CSV table of C-alpha atoms in Angstrom, one decimal:
chain,number,residue,atom,x,y,z
A,1,MET,CA,-38.6,-116.1,-75.1
A,2,ALA,CA,-35.9,-113.8,-76.5
A,3,SER,CA,-37.1,-110.8,-78.8
A,4,LEU,CA,-36.6,-110.6,-82.2
A,5,LYS,CA,-34.2,-107.9,-82.0
A,6,GLU,CA,-32.0,-110.1,-79.5
A,7,VAL,CA,-32.2,-112.9,-81.8
A,8,ARG,CA,-31.1,-111.1,-85.1
A,9,ALA,CA,-28.3,-109.6,-83.1
A,10,ARG,CA,-27.1,-113.3,-82.2
A,11,ILE,CA,-27.5,-114.5,-85.9
A,12,SER,CA,-25.5,-111.7,-87.1
A,13,SER,CA,-22.6,-112.1,-84.4
A,14,ILE,CA,-22.7,-115.8,-85.5
A,15,ASN,CA,-22.5,-115.1,-89.1
A,16,SER,CA,-19.6,-113.0,-88.7
A,17,THR,CA,-17.9,-115.7,-86.5
A,18,GLN,CA,-18.4,-118.3,-89.0
A,19,GLN,CA,-16.9,-116.0,-91.7
A,20,ILE,CA,-13.8,-115.8,-89.5
A,21,THR,CA,-13.4,-119.5,-88.9
A,22,LYS,CA,-13.8,-120.3,-92.4
A,23,ALA,CA,-11.3,-117.9,-93.2
A,24,MET,CA,-8.9,-119.1,-90.5
A,25,LYS,CA,-9.6,-122.7,-91.7
A,26,MET,CA,-8.5,-121.7,-95.4
A,27,VAL,CA,-5.3,-119.9,-94.1
A,28,ALA,CA,-4.4,-122.9,-91.7
A,29,ALA,CA,-4.8,-125.3,-94.7
A,30,ALA,CA,-2.4,-123.2,-96.8
A,31,LYS,CA,0.1,-123.1,-94.3
A,32,LEU,CA,-0.3,-126.9,-93.4
A,33,ARG,CA,0.7,-127.7,-97.1
A,34,ARG,CA,3.8,-125.9,-96.9
A,35,ALA,CA,4.8,-127.4,-93.4
A,36,GLN,CA,3.6,-130.7,-94.6
A,37,ASP,CA,6.2,-130.4,-97.3
A,38,ASN,CA,8.9,-129.4,-95.0
A,39,ILE,CA,8.6,-132.1,-92.5
A,40,THR,CA,8.2,-134.9,-95.4
A,41,GLN,CA,11.2,-133.8,-97.0
A,42,LEU,CA,13.4,-133.7,-93.7
A,43,ARG,CA,12.2,-136.9,-92.1
A,44,PRO,CA,14.1,-139.4,-94.5
A,45,TYR,CA,17.4,-137.2,-93.9
A,46,ALA,CA,17.0,-136.8,-90.2
A,47,GLN,CA,16.1,-140.7,-89.8
A,48,LYS,CA,19.3,-141.7,-92.1
A,49,LEU,CA,21.5,-139.5,-90.3
A,50,SER,CA,20.3,-141.0,-87.0
A,51,GLN,CA,20.8,-144.4,-88.4
A,52,MET,CA,24.3,-143.6,-89.7
A,53,LEU,CA,25.4,-142.3,-86.3
A,54,GLY,CA,23.9,-145.2,-84.4
A,55,THR,CA,25.7,-147.5,-86.8
A,56,VAL,CA,29.3,-145.8,-86.8
A,57,SER,CA,29.2,-145.1,-83.3
A,58,ALA,CA,28.3,-148.6,-81.9
A,59,GLY,CA,31.5,-150.0,-82.6
A,60,ALA,CA,33.7,-146.8,-82.3
A,61,GLU,CA,35.7,-146.4,-79.0
A,62,THR,CA,36.1,-142.8,-79.4
A,63,ALA,CA,32.5,-142.5,-79.3
A,64,SER,CA,32.1,-143.3,-75.9
A,65,GLU,CA,34.4,-140.5,-75.0
A,66,ASN,CA,32.3,-137.8,-76.5
A,67,PRO,CA,30.8,-135.4,-74.1
A,68,TYR,CA,27.0,-135.9,-75.5
A,69,LYS,CA,27.1,-139.5,-74.9
A,70,GLN,CA,28.3,-139.5,-71.2
A,71,ALA,CA,25.4,-141.0,-69.0
A,72,ARG,CA,25.4,-139.4,-65.3
A,73,PRO,CA,23.1,-140.0,-62.2
A,74,VAL,CA,19.9,-137.8,-63.2
A,75,GLU,CA,19.7,-135.0,-60.7
A,76,ARG,CA,18.8,-131.8,-63.2
A,77,VAL,CA,16.5,-132.3,-66.1
A,78,LEU,CA,15.6,-130.1,-69.0
A,79,LEU,CA,12.6,-130.8,-70.9
A,80,ILE,CA,12.3,-128.8,-74.2
A,81,VAL,CA,8.6,-128.5,-74.8
A,82,VAL,CA,7.4,-127.5,-78.3
A,83,THR,CA,4.1,-125.8,-78.5
A,84,SER,CA,2.6,-123.2,-80.4
A,85,ASP,CA,2.7,-119.4,-80.1
A,86,ARG,CA,-1.3,-119.0,-80.7
A,87,GLY,CA,-4.2,-120.6,-79.6
A,88,LEU,CA,-7.6,-121.8,-81.6
A,89,CYS,CA,-6.3,-124.9,-82.2
A,90,GLY,CA,-7.9,-127.4,-80.2
A,91,ALA,CA,-6.4,-129.4,-77.6
A,92,PHE,CA,-3.1,-129.1,-79.3
A,93,ASN,CA,-0.9,-127.4,-76.6
A,94,THR,CA,-3.0,-128.8,-73.9
A,95,ASN,CA,-1.8,-132.4,-74.8
A,96,VAL,CA,1.7,-131.3,-74.9
A,97,VAL,CA,1.7,-129.7,-71.8
A,98,LYS,CA,-0.1,-132.9,-70.3
A,99,GLY,CA,2.6,-135.2,-71.9
A,100,ALA,CA,5.5,-133.0,-70.1
A,101,LEU,CA,3.8,-133.4,-66.9
A,102,THR,CA,3.2,-137.0,-67.2
A,103,VAL,CA,6.9,-137.3,-68.0
A,104,MET,CA,7.8,-135.5,-64.8
A,105,ASP,CA,5.3,-137.5,-62.8
A,106,GLU,CA,6.6,-140.9,-64.0
A,107,LYS,CA,10.2,-140.4,-64.5
A,108,TYR,CA,11.4,-137.4,-62.7
A,109,ALA,CA,9.3,-136.6,-59.7
A,110,ALA,CA,12.0,-136.4,-57.2
A,111,GLN,CA,13.8,-133.8,-59.5
A,112,ALA,CA,10.6,-131.9,-59.8
A,113,ARG,CA,9.9,-131.8,-56.1
A,114,SER,CA,13.2,-130.5,-55.4
A,115,GLY,CA,13.1,-127.9,-58.2
A,116,ASN,CA,15.5,-129.4,-60.7
A,117,VAL,CA,13.4,-129.5,-63.5
A,118,GLU,CA,13.9,-126.7,-66.1
A,119,ILE,CA,11.7,-126.0,-69.1
A,120,MET,CA,12.9,-124.7,-72.5
A,121,ALA,CA,9.8,-123.4,-74.2
A,122,ILE,CA,9.7,-123.2,-77.7
A,123,GLY,CA,6.2,-121.8,-78.4
A,124,LYS,CA,4.5,-119.2,-76.2
A,125,LYS,CA,1.8,-121.4,-75.0
A,126,GLY,CA,3.9,-123.8,-73.3
A,127,ALA,CA,6.0,-120.9,-71.5
A,128,GLU,CA,2.7,-119.3,-70.3
A,129,ALA,CA,1.4,-122.8,-69.0
A,130,PHE,CA,4.6,-123.7,-67.2
A,131,GLN,CA,5.0,-120.3,-65.8
A,132,ARG,CA,1.5,-120.4,-64.4
A,133,ARG,CA,2.6,-123.9,-62.5
A,134,GLY,CA,5.5,-122.1,-61.0
A,135,PHE,CA,8.2,-123.9,-63.0
A,136,LYS,CA,11.7,-122.4,-64.1
A,137,VAL,CA,11.1,-121.3,-67.9
A,138,ASN,CA,13.9,-120.7,-70.5
A,139,THR,CA,11.6,-118.4,-72.5
A,140,ALA,CA,14.7,-117.3,-75.0
A,141,HIS,CA,13.2,-119.4,-77.7
A,142,VAL,CA,9.4,-118.8,-77.7
A,143,ASP,CA,9.3,-116.7,-80.9
A,144,ALA,CA,11.0,-119.4,-83.1
A,145,PHE,CA,7.8,-120.1,-84.9
A,146,GLY,CA,7.8,-116.2,-86.3
A,147,SER,CA,10.6,-116.9,-88.5
A,148,LEU,CA,11.0,-120.7,-88.5
A,149,SER,CA,14.5,-121.7,-89.7
A,150,PHE,CA,17.2,-124.1,-88.9
A,151,ALA,CA,19.5,-121.5,-87.7
A,152,THR,CA,16.7,-120.4,-85.1
A,153,VAL,CA,16.5,-123.9,-83.8
A,154,ARG,CA,19.8,-124.7,-83.9
A,155,THR,CA,20.6,-121.9,-81.1
A,156,ALA,CA,18.2,-123.8,-79.0
A,157,ALA,CA,20.0,-127.1,-79.5
A,158,GLU,CA,23.3,-125.6,-78.8
A,159,GLU,CA,22.1,-124.1,-75.6
A,160,ALA,CA,20.8,-127.3,-74.4
A,161,MET,CA,24.1,-129.2,-75.4
A,162,GLU,CA,26.2,-126.7,-73.7
A,163,GLY,CA,24.2,-127.2,-70.6
A,164,PHE,CA,24.5,-130.8,-71.1
A,165,ALA,CA,28.3,-130.8,-71.5
A,166,ASN,CA,28.9,-128.5,-68.8
A,167,GLY,CA,27.0,-130.7,-66.2
A,168,ARG,CA,23.8,-128.1,-65.9
A,169,TYR,CA,21.7,-130.9,-67.0
A,170,ASP,CA,22.1,-134.5,-66.7
A,171,VAL,CA,19.4,-135.6,-69.3
A,172,VAL,CA,17.4,-133.3,-72.1
A,173,GLU,CA,14.2,-134.7,-73.4
A,174,VAL,CA,11.8,-133.2,-76.1
A,175,ILE,CA,8.2,-133.2,-75.8
A,176,TYR,CA,6.4,-132.3,-79.1
A,177,ASN,CA,3.4,-133.2,-81.3
A,178,GLU,CA,4.2,-135.7,-84.1
A,179,PHE,CA,2.3,-134.9,-87.3
A,180,LYS,CA,0.4,-137.8,-88.8
A,181,ASN,CA,-2.4,-136.2,-90.7
A,182,ALA,CA,-4.5,-132.9,-90.4
A,183,ALA,CA,-6.9,-134.7,-88.2
A,184,MET,CA,-4.2,-136.7,-86.0
A,185,GLN,CA,-1.4,-135.6,-83.8
A,186,ILE,CA,0.8,-137.8,-81.7
A,187,VAL,CA,2.5,-136.5,-78.6
A,188,ARG,CA,6.2,-137.8,-78.6
A,189,THR,CA,8.8,-137.8,-75.8
A,190,GLU,CA,12.3,-138.3,-77.1
A,191,GLN,CA,15.8,-138.3,-75.1
A,192,MET,CA,17.8,-135.7,-77.0
A,193,LEU,CA,20.9,-136.0,-74.6
A,194,PRO,CA,22.7,-138.2,-73.3
A,195,ILE,CA,22.8,-140.2,-76.7
A,196,VAL,CA,21.4,-143.4,-76.3
A,197,SER,CA,24.1,-146.2,-77.4
A,198,ALA,CA,23.1,-148.2,-80.3
A,199,GLU,CA,23.9,-152.1,-80.1
A,200,LYS,CA,27.4,-153.0,-81.5
A,201,PRO,CA,28.0,-154.4,-84.8
A,202,GLY,CA,27.5,-158.1,-84.8
A,203,SER,CA,24.4,-158.5,-83.0
A,204,SER,CA,21.0,-158.3,-84.3
A,205,GLY,CA,19.2,-157.5,-81.1
A,206,THR,CA,17.9,-160.7,-80.5
A,207,GLY,CA,20.8,-162.7,-79.7
A,208,THR,CA,21.6,-163.8,-83.1
A,209,PRO,CA,24.9,-162.6,-84.5
A,210,ALA,CA,24.5,-160.1,-87.3
A,211,ALA,CA,27.0,-159.7,-90.3
A,212,ALA,CA,29.8,-157.1,-89.1
A,213,ILE,CA,30.5,-154.2,-91.3
A,214,ASN,CA,34.0,-152.9,-91.8
A,215,TYR,CA,34.2,-149.0,-92.2
A,216,ILE,CA,37.0,-147.2,-93.9
A,217,PHE,CA,37.1,-143.6,-92.5
A,218,GLU,CA,38.1,-140.6,-94.3
A,219,PRO,CA,39.0,-138.4,-92.6
A,220,SER,CA,39.5,-140.0,-89.4
A,221,GLU,CA,36.9,-141.9,-87.3
A,222,GLU,CA,37.4,-139.5,-84.4
A,223,GLU,CA,36.7,-136.3,-86.6
A,224,ILE,CA,33.4,-137.8,-88.2
A,225,ILE,CA,31.9,-138.8,-84.9
A,226,THR,CA,32.9,-135.3,-83.5
A,227,GLU,CA,31.3,-133.9,-86.4
A,228,LEU,CA,28.1,-136.0,-86.9
A,229,ILE,CA,27.0,-136.3,-83.4
A,230,PRO,CA,26.3,-132.3,-82.9
A,231,LYS,CA,24.8,-132.2,-86.3
A,232,THR,CA,22.5,-135.0,-85.6
A,233,ILE,CA,21.2,-133.6,-82.3
A,234,LYS,CA,20.4,-130.3,-84.0
A,235,ILE,CA,18.6,-132.1,-86.7
A,236,GLN,CA,16.5,-134.2,-84.5
A,237,LEU,CA,15.4,-131.2,-82.7
A,238,TYR,CA,14.8,-129.2,-85.7
A,239,LYS,CA,12.5,-132.2,-87.0
A,240,ALA,CA,10.6,-132.2,-83.8
A,241,VAL,CA,9.8,-128.4,-84.4
A,242,LEU,CA,8.7,-129.0,-87.9
A,243,ASP,CA,6.6,-131.8,-86.8
A,244,SER,CA,4.9,-129.4,-84.1
A,245,ASN,CA,4.6,-126.8,-86.7
A,246,ALA,CA,2.8,-128.9,-89.3
A,247,SER,CA,0.7,-130.6,-86.4
A,248,GLU,CA,-0.2,-127.3,-85.1
A,249,HIS,CA,-1.5,-126.0,-88.5
A,250,GLY,CA,-3.5,-129.3,-88.9
A,251,ALA,CA,-5.1,-129.1,-85.5
A,252,ARG,CA,-6.1,-125.5,-86.3
A,253,MET,CA,-7.6,-126.3,-89.5
A,254,THR,CA,-9.4,-129.4,-88.0
A,255,ALA,CA,-10.7,-127.0,-85.2
A,256,MET,CA,-11.9,-124.1,-87.4
A,257,ASP,CA,-13.6,-126.7,-89.4
A,258,LYS,CA,-15.6,-127.9,-86.6
A,259,ALA,CA,-16.1,-124.5,-85.1
A,260,THR,CA,-17.8,-123.6,-88.8
A,261,GLU,CA,-19.9,-126.6,-88.6
A,262,ASN,CA,-21.0,-125.8,-84.9
A,263,ALA,CA,-21.7,-122.5,-86.0
A,264,GLY,CA,-23.9,-123.5,-89.0
A,265,GLU,CA,-26.0,-125.8,-86.5
A,266,LEU,CA,-26.3,-122.9,-84.0
A,267,LEU,CA,-27.6,-120.6,-86.9
A,268,LYS,CA,-30.4,-123.2,-88.0
A,269,GLU,CA,-31.5,-123.5,-84.4
A,270,LEU,CA,-31.7,-119.5,-83.9
A,271,ARG,CA,-33.5,-119.0,-87.3
A,272,LEU,CA,-36.1,-121.7,-86.0
A,273,VAL,CA,-36.3,-119.6,-82.7
A,274,TYR,CA,-36.5,-116.3,-84.7
A,275,ASN,CA,-39.4,-117.4,-87.1
A,276,ARG,CA,-41.1,-119.1,-84.3
A,277,THR,CA,-40.7,-115.6,-82.2
A,278,ARG,CA,-42.1,-113.8,-85.2
A,279,GLN,CA,-45.0,-115.9,-85.9
A,280,ALA,CA,-45.7,-115.4,-82.1
A,281,ALA,CA,-45.6,-111.8,-82.6
A,282,ILE,CA,-47.7,-111.6,-85.6
A,283,THR,CA,-50.5,-114.0,-83.9
A,284,THR,CA,-50.4,-111.6,-80.7
A,285,GLU,CA,-50.9,-108.8,-83.1
A,286,ILE,CA,-53.6,-110.4,-84.8
A,287,LEU,CA,-55.3,-111.0,-81.6
A,288,GLU,CA,-55.1,-107.8,-80.4
A,289,ILE,CA,-56.6,-106.3,-83.5
A,290,VAL,CA,-59.4,-108.6,-83.5
A,291,GLY,CA,-60.0,-108.1,-80.0
A,292,GLY,CA,-60.1,-104.4,-80.6
A,293,ALA,CA,-62.5,-104.7,-83.6
A,294,GLU,CA,-64.8,-106.8,-81.5
A,295,ALA,CA,-64.9,-104.3,-78.8
A,296,LEU,CA,-65.8,-101.4,-81.2
A,297,ALA,CA,-68.5,-103.4,-82.7
A,298,SER,CA,-70.2,-104.0,-79.3
A,299,ALA,CA,-69.6,-100.6,-78.3
């Protein structure tokens, strides 16, 4: 059985740890509120912009000539993996890394074997995980969460778009955690490039003709699509990063809450051990005193 001094030291250490986890939970909760507001406000805009692009470009002849819609045989792949810069957020980062590895195994196994899968890491934890596994990792954007803004994410999106347009990549996919609530994050994989063509106007997707929509373009149709496609791509990546940011704070808040509860349970057990050890020490001392008194009395 541990000595009283050792048990007291452990109780003091766990008390300090519990205070830290409580503080981290409160900080994560405060950050989560802001991050949740940001993604909640952006989602309708991003969804409407994507819907608008699909509707306008479905029947536009010029859309098929856009460099971001050109489908090619897949030989070189870029995976944009969005993780966090810090740990202590449960399985948040591990799930994203596993999701990216699953995508490689199921869709790009041949490209991965030939070394034609490159990782663009947004977040330090993802960069470190894939560097340990020997992948080619672009670490230019790992500090995006330090000063998260659309301008920061736009740089990463433009780099991926330029690489696709120049033929450096044949497909670009984004793997990230989608925010549902503080206790639930869902790993999502979305194809960023090439843009998946929407169904043409006049088709409902079930074989039943839908009502055709006639548009009047101002300025020209070509100008609108040329401006709309790059903007939509950047907004979609920004949405993924904001989703991941909110998910990170939710995961950290949940992890720190669980750690605080576990520390409380451990403190209860240690206090019981401390009391039992103290009682045993007192009983031993009493027995020694009684034994000494009897020895003196019989002398």
